[in-house]
Coordinates of N, CA, C and O in Angstrom, one line a residue:
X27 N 10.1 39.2 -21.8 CA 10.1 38.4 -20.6 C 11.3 38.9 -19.8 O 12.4 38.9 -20.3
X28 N 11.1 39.3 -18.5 CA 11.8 39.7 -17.8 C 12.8 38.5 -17.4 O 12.3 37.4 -17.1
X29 N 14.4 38.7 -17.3 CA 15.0 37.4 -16.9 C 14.7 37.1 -15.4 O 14.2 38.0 -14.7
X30 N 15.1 35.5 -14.7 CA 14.6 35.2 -13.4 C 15.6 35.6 -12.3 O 15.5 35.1 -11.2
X31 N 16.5 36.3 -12.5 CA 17.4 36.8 -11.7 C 17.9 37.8 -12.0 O 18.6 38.2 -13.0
X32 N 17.1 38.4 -10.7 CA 17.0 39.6 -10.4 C 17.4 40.1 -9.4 O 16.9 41.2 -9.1
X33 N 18.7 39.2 -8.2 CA 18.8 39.1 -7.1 C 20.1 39.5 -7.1 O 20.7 39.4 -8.2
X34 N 21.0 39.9 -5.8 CA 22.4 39.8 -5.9 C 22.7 38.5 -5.9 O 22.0 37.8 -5.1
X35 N 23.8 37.5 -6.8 CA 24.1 36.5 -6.8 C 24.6 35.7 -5.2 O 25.5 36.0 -4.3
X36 N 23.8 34.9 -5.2 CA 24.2 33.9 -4.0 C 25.2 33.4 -3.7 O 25.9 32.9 -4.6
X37 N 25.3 33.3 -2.8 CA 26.8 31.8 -2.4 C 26.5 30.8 -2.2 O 27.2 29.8 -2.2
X38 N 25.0 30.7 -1.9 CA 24.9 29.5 -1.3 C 23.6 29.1 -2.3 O 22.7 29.9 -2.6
X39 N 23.7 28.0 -2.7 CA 21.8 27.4 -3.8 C 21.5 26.2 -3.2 O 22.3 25.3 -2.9
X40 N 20.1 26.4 -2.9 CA 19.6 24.7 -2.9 C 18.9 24.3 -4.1 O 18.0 24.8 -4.8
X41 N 19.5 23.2 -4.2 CA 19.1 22.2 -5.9 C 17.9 21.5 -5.5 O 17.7 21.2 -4.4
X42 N 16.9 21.2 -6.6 CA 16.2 20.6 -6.4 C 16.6 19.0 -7.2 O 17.5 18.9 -7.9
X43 N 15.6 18.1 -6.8 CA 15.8 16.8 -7.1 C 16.3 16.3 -8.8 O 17.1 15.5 -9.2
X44 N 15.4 17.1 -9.5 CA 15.3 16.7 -10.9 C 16.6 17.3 -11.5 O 16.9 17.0 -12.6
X45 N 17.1 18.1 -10.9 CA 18.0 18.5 -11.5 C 19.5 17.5 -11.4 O 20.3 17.4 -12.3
X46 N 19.6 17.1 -10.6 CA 20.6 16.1 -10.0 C 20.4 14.4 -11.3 O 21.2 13.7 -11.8
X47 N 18.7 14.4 -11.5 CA 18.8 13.6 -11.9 C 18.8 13.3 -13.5 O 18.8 12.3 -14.3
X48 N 18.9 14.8 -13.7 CA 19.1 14.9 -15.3 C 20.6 14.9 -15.5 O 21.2 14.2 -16.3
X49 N 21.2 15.5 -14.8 CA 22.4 15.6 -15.1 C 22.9 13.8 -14.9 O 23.5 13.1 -15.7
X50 N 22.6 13.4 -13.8 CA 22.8 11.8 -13.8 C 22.8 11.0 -14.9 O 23.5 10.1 -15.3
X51 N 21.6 11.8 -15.4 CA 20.8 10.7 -16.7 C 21.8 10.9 -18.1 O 22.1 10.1 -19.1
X52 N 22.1 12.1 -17.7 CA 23.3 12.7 -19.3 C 24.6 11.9 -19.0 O 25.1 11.2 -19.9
X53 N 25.1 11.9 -17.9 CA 26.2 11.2 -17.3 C 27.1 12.6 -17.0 O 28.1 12.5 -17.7
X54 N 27.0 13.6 -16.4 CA 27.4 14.4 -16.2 C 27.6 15.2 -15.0 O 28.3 16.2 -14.9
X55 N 26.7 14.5 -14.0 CA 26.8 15.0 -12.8 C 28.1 15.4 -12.3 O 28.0 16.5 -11.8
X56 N 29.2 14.7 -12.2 CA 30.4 15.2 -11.6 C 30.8 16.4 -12.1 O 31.6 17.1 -11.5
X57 N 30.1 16.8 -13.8 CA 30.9 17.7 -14.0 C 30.0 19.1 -13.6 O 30.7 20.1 -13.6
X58 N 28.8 19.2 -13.3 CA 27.8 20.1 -12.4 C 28.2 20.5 -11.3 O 27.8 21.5 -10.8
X59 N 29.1 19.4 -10.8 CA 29.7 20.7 -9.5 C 30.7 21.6 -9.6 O 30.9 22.5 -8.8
X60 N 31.5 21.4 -10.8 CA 32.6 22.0 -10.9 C 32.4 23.4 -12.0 O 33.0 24.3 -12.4
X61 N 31.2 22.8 -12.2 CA 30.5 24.3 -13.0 C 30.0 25.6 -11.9 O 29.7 26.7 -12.2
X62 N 30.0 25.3 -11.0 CA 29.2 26.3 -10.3 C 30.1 26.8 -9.2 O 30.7 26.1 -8.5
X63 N 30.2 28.5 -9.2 CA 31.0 29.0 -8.1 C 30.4 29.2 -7.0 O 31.0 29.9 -6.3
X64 N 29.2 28.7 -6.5 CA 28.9 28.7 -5.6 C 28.5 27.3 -4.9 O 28.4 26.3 -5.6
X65 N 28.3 27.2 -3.5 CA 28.0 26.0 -2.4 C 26.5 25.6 -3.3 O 25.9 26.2 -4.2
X66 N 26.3 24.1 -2.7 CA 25.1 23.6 -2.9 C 24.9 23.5 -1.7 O 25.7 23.6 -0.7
X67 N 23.3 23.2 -1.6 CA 22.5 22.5 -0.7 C 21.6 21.8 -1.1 O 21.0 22.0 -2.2
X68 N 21.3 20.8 -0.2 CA 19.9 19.8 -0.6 C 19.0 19.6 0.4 O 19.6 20.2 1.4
X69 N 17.8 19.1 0.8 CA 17.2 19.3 1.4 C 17.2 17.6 2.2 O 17.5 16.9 1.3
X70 N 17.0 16.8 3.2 CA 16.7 15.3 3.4 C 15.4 15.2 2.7 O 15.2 14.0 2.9
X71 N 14.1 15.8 1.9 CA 12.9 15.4 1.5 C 13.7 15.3 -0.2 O 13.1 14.6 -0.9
X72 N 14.9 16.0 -0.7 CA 15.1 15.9 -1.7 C 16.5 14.7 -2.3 O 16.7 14.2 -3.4
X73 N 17.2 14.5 -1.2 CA 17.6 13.9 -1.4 C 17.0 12.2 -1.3 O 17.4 11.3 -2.1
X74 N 15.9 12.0 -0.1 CA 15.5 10.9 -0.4 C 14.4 10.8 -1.8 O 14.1 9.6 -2.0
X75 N 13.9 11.6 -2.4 CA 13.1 11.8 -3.9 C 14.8 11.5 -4.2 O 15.3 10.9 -3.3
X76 N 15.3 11.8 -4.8 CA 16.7 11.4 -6.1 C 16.7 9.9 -5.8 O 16.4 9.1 -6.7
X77 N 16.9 9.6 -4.6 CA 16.8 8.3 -4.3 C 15.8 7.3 -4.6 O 16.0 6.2 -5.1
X78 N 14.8 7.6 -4.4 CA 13.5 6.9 -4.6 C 13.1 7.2 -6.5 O 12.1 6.8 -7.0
X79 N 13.8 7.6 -6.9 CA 13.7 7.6 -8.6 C 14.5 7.2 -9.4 O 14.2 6.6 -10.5
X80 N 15.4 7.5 -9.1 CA 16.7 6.6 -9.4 C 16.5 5.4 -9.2 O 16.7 4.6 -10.1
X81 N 16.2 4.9 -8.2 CA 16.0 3.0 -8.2 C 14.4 2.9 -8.8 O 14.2 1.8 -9.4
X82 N 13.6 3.5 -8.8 CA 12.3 3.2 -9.8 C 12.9 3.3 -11.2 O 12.3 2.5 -12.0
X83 N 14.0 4.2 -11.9 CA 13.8 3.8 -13.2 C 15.3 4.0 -13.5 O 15.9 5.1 -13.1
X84 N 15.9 3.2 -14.0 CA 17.0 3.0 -13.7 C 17.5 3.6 -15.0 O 18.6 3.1 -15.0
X85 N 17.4 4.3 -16.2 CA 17.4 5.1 -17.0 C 18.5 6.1 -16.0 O 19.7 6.2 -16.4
X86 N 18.2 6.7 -14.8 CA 18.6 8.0 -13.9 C 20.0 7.4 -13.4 O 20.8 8.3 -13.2
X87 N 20.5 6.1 -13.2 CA 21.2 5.6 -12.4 C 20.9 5.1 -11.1 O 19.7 5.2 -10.7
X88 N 22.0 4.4 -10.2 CA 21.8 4.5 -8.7 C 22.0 5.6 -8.4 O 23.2 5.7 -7.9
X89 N 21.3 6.9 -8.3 CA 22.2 8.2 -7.3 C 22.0 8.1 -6.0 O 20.9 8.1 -5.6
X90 N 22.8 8.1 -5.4 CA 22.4 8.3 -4.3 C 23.4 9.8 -3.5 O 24.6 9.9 -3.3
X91 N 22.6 10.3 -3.4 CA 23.3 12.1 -3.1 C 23.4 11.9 -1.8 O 22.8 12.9 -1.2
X92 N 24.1 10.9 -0.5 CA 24.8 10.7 0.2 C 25.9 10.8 -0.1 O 26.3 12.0 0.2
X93 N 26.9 10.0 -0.5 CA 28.3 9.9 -1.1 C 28.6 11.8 -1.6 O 29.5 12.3 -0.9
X94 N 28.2 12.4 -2.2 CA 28.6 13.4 -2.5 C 28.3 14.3 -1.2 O 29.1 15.3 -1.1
X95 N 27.6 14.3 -0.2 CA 27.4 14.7 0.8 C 28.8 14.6 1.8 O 29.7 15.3 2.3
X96 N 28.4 13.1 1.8 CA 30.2 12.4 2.3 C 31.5 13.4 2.2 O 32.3 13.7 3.0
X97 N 31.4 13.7 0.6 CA 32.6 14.4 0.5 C 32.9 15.6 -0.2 O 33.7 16.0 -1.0
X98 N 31.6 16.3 0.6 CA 31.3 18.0 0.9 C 31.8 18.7 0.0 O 32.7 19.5 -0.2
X99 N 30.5 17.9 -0.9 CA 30.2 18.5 -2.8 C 28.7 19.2 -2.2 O 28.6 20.4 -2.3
X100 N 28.1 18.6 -1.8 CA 26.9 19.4 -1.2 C 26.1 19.4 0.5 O 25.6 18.6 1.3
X101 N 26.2 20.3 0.3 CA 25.3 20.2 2.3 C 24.2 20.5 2.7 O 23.6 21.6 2.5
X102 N 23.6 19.6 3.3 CA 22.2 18.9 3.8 C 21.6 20.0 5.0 O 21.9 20.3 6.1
X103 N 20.6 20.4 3.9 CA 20.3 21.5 5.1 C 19.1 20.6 6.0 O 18.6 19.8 5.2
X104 N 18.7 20.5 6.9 CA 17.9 20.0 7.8 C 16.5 20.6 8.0 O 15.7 20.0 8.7
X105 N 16.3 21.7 7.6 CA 14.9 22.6 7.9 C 14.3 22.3 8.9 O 13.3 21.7 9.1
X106 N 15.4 23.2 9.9 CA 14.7 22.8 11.0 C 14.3 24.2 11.7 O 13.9 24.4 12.9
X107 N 14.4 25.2 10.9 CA 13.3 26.1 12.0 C 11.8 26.0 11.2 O 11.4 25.4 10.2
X108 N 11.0 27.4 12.5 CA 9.9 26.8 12.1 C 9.1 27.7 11.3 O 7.9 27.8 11.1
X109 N 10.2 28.7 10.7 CA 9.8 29.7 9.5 C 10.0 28.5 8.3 O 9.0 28.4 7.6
X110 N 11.0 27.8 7.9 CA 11.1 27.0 7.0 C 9.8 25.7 7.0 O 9.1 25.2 6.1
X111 N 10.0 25.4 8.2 CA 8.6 24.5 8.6 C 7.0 24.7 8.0 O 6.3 23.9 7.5
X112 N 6.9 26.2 8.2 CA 5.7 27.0 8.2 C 5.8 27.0 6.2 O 4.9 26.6 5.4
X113 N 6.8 27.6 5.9 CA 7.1 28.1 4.4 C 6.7 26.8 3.6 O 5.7 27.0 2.8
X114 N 7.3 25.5 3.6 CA 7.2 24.3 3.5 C 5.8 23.7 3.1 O 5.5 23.2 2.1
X115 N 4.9 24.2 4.9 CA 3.6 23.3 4.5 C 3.0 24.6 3.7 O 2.0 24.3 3.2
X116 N 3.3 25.6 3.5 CA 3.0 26.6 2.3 C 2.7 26.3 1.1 O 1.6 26.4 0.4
X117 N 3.9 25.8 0.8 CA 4.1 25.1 -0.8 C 3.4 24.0 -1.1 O 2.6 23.9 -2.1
X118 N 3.7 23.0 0.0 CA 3.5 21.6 -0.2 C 2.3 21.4 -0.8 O 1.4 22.2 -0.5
X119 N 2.1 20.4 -1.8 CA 0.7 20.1 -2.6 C 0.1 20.9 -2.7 O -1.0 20.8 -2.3
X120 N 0.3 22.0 -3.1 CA -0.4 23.6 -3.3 C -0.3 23.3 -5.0 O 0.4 22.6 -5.7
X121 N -1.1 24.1 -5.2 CA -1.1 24.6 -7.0 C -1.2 26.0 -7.2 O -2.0 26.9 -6.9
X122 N 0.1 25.8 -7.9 CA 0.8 27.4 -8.5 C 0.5 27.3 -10.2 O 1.0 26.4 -10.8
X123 N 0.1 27.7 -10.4 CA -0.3 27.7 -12.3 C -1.1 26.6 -12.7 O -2.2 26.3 -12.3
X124 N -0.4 26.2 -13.4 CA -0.8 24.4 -13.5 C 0.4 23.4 -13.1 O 0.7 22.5 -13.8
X125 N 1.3 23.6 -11.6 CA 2.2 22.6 -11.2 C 1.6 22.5 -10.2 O 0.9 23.5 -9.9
X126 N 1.6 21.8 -9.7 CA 1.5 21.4 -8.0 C 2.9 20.8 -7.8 O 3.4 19.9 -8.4
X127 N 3.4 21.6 -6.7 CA 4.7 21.3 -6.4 C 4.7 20.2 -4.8 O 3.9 20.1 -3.9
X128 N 5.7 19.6 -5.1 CA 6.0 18.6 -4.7 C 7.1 18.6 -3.2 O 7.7 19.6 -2.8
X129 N 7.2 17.6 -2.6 CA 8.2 18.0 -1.0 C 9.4 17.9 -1.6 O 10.1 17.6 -0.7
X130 N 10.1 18.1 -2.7 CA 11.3 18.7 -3.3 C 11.2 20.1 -4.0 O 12.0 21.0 -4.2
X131 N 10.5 20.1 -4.1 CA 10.5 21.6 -4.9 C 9.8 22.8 -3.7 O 9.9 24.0 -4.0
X132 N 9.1 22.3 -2.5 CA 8.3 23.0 -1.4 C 10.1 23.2 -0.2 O 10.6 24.1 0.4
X133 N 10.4 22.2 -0.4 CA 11.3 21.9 0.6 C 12.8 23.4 0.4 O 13.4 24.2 1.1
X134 N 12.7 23.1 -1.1 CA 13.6 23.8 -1.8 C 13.2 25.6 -1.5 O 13.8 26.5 -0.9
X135 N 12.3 25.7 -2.1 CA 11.7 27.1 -1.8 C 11.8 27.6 -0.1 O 12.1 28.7 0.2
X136 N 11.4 26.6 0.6 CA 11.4 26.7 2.3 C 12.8 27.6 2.6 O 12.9 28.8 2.9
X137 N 13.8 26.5 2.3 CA 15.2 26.7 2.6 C 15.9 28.3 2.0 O 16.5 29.1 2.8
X138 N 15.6 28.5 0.3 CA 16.0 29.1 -0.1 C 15.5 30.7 0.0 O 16.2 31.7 0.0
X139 N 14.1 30.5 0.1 CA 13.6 31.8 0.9 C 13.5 32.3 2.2 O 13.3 33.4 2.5
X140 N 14.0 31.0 3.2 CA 14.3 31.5 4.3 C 15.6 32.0 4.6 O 15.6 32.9 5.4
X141 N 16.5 31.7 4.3 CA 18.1 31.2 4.0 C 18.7 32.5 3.2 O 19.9 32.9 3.5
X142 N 17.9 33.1 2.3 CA 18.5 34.2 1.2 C 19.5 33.1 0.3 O 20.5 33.5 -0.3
X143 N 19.2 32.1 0.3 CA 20.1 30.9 -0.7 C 19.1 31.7 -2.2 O 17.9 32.2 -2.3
X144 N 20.1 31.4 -3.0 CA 19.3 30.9 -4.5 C 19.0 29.8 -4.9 O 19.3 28.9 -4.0
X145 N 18.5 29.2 -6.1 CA 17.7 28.3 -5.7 C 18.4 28.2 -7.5 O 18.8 29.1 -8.3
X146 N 18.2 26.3 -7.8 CA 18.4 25.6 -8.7 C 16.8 24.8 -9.2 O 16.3 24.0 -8.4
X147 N 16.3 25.0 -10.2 CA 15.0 24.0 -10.5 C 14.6 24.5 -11.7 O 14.4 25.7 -12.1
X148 N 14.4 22.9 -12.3 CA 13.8 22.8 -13.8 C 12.7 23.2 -13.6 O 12.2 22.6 -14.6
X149 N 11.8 23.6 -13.1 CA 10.2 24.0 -12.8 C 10.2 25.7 -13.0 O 10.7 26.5 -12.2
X150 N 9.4 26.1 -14.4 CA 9.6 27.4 -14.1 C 8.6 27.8 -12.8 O 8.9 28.6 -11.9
X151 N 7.4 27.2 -12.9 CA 6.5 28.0 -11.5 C 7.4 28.2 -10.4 O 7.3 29.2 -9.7
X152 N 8.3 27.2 -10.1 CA 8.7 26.8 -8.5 C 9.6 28.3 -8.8 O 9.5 29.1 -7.9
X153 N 10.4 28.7 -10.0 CA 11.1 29.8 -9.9 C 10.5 30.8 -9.9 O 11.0 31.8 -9.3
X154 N 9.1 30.9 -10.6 CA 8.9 32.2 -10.8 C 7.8 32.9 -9.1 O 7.3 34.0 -8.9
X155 N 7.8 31.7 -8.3 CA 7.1 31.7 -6.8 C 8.4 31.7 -5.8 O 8.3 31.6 -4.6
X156 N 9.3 31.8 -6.4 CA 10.9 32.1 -5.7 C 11.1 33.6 -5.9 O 11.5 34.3 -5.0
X157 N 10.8 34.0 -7.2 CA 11.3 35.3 -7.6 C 9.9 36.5 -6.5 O 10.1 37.5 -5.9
X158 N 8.9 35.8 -6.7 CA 7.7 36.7 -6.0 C 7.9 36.6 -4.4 O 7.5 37.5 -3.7
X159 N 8.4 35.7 -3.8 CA 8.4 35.1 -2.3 C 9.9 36.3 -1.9 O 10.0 36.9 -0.9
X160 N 10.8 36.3 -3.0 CA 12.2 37.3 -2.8 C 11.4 38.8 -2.7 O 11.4 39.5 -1.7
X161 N 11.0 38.9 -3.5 CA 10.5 40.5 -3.6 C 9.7 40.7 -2.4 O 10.1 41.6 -1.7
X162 N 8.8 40.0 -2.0 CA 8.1 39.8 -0.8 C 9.2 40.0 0.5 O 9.0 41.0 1.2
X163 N 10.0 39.4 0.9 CA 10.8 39.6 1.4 C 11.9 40.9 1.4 O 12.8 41.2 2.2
X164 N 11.6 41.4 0.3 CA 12.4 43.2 0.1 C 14.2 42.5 0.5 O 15.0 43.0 1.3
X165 N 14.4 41.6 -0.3 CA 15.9 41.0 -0.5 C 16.7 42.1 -1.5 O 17.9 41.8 -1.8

């Protein structure tokens, strides 16, 4: 199996939701940012999913990935052009293998394929449709 990075390393990653909320769940989140030499980014469709799961099952904690936003541990990308737009309803409720990915994991690929960001996600499909969407792009 070929490894999933195969890219020059990034500066910049957007995380997806689940990832935020495992690390929450371990109790470890603070120590995830200080693991990584590079910026984060989140998306507003991903940060309100952390939110909306975290208060459904309280196992995850309260996260709310504002406060860390607040104090520029991670930055809110806005997707607001309309290559990220277009990329987005691409993903969205689409089925890749057997995942149907979701407006955190669509949102995430949007950003990070348009952006040349790398990309953070427990979902091998969402990576391995990151690694095809790079090559496609001749990155």
């Amino acid at each position: 199996m070929s490894p999933l990075r195969e890219f020059p390393p990034a500066s910049q990653l957007v995380v997806d939701s689940m990832v935020f909320l495992h690390f929450s769940f371990v109790q470890r989140l603070d120590d995830f940012f200080t693991w990584l030499p590079s910026h984060l980014s989140v998306t507003p469709l991903v940060v309100k999913e952390v939110l909306k799961v975290s208060r459904e099952n309280p196992a995850f904690g309260r996260l709310n990935l504002q406060s860390y936003i607040d104090k520029g541990l991670i930055h809110l990308e806005k997707m607001d052009s309309s290559e990220e737009t277009l990329l987005f309803y691409g993903y969205y409720n689409q089925k890749f293998g057997r995942k149907k990915f979701g407006q955190g994991e669509a949102s995430c690929l949007a950003v990070g394929l348009s952006k040349h960001y790398g990309i953070i996600c427990d979902e091998r499909e969402v990576l391995e449709e990151f690694k095809i969407g790079m090559k496609a792009r001749k990155f």
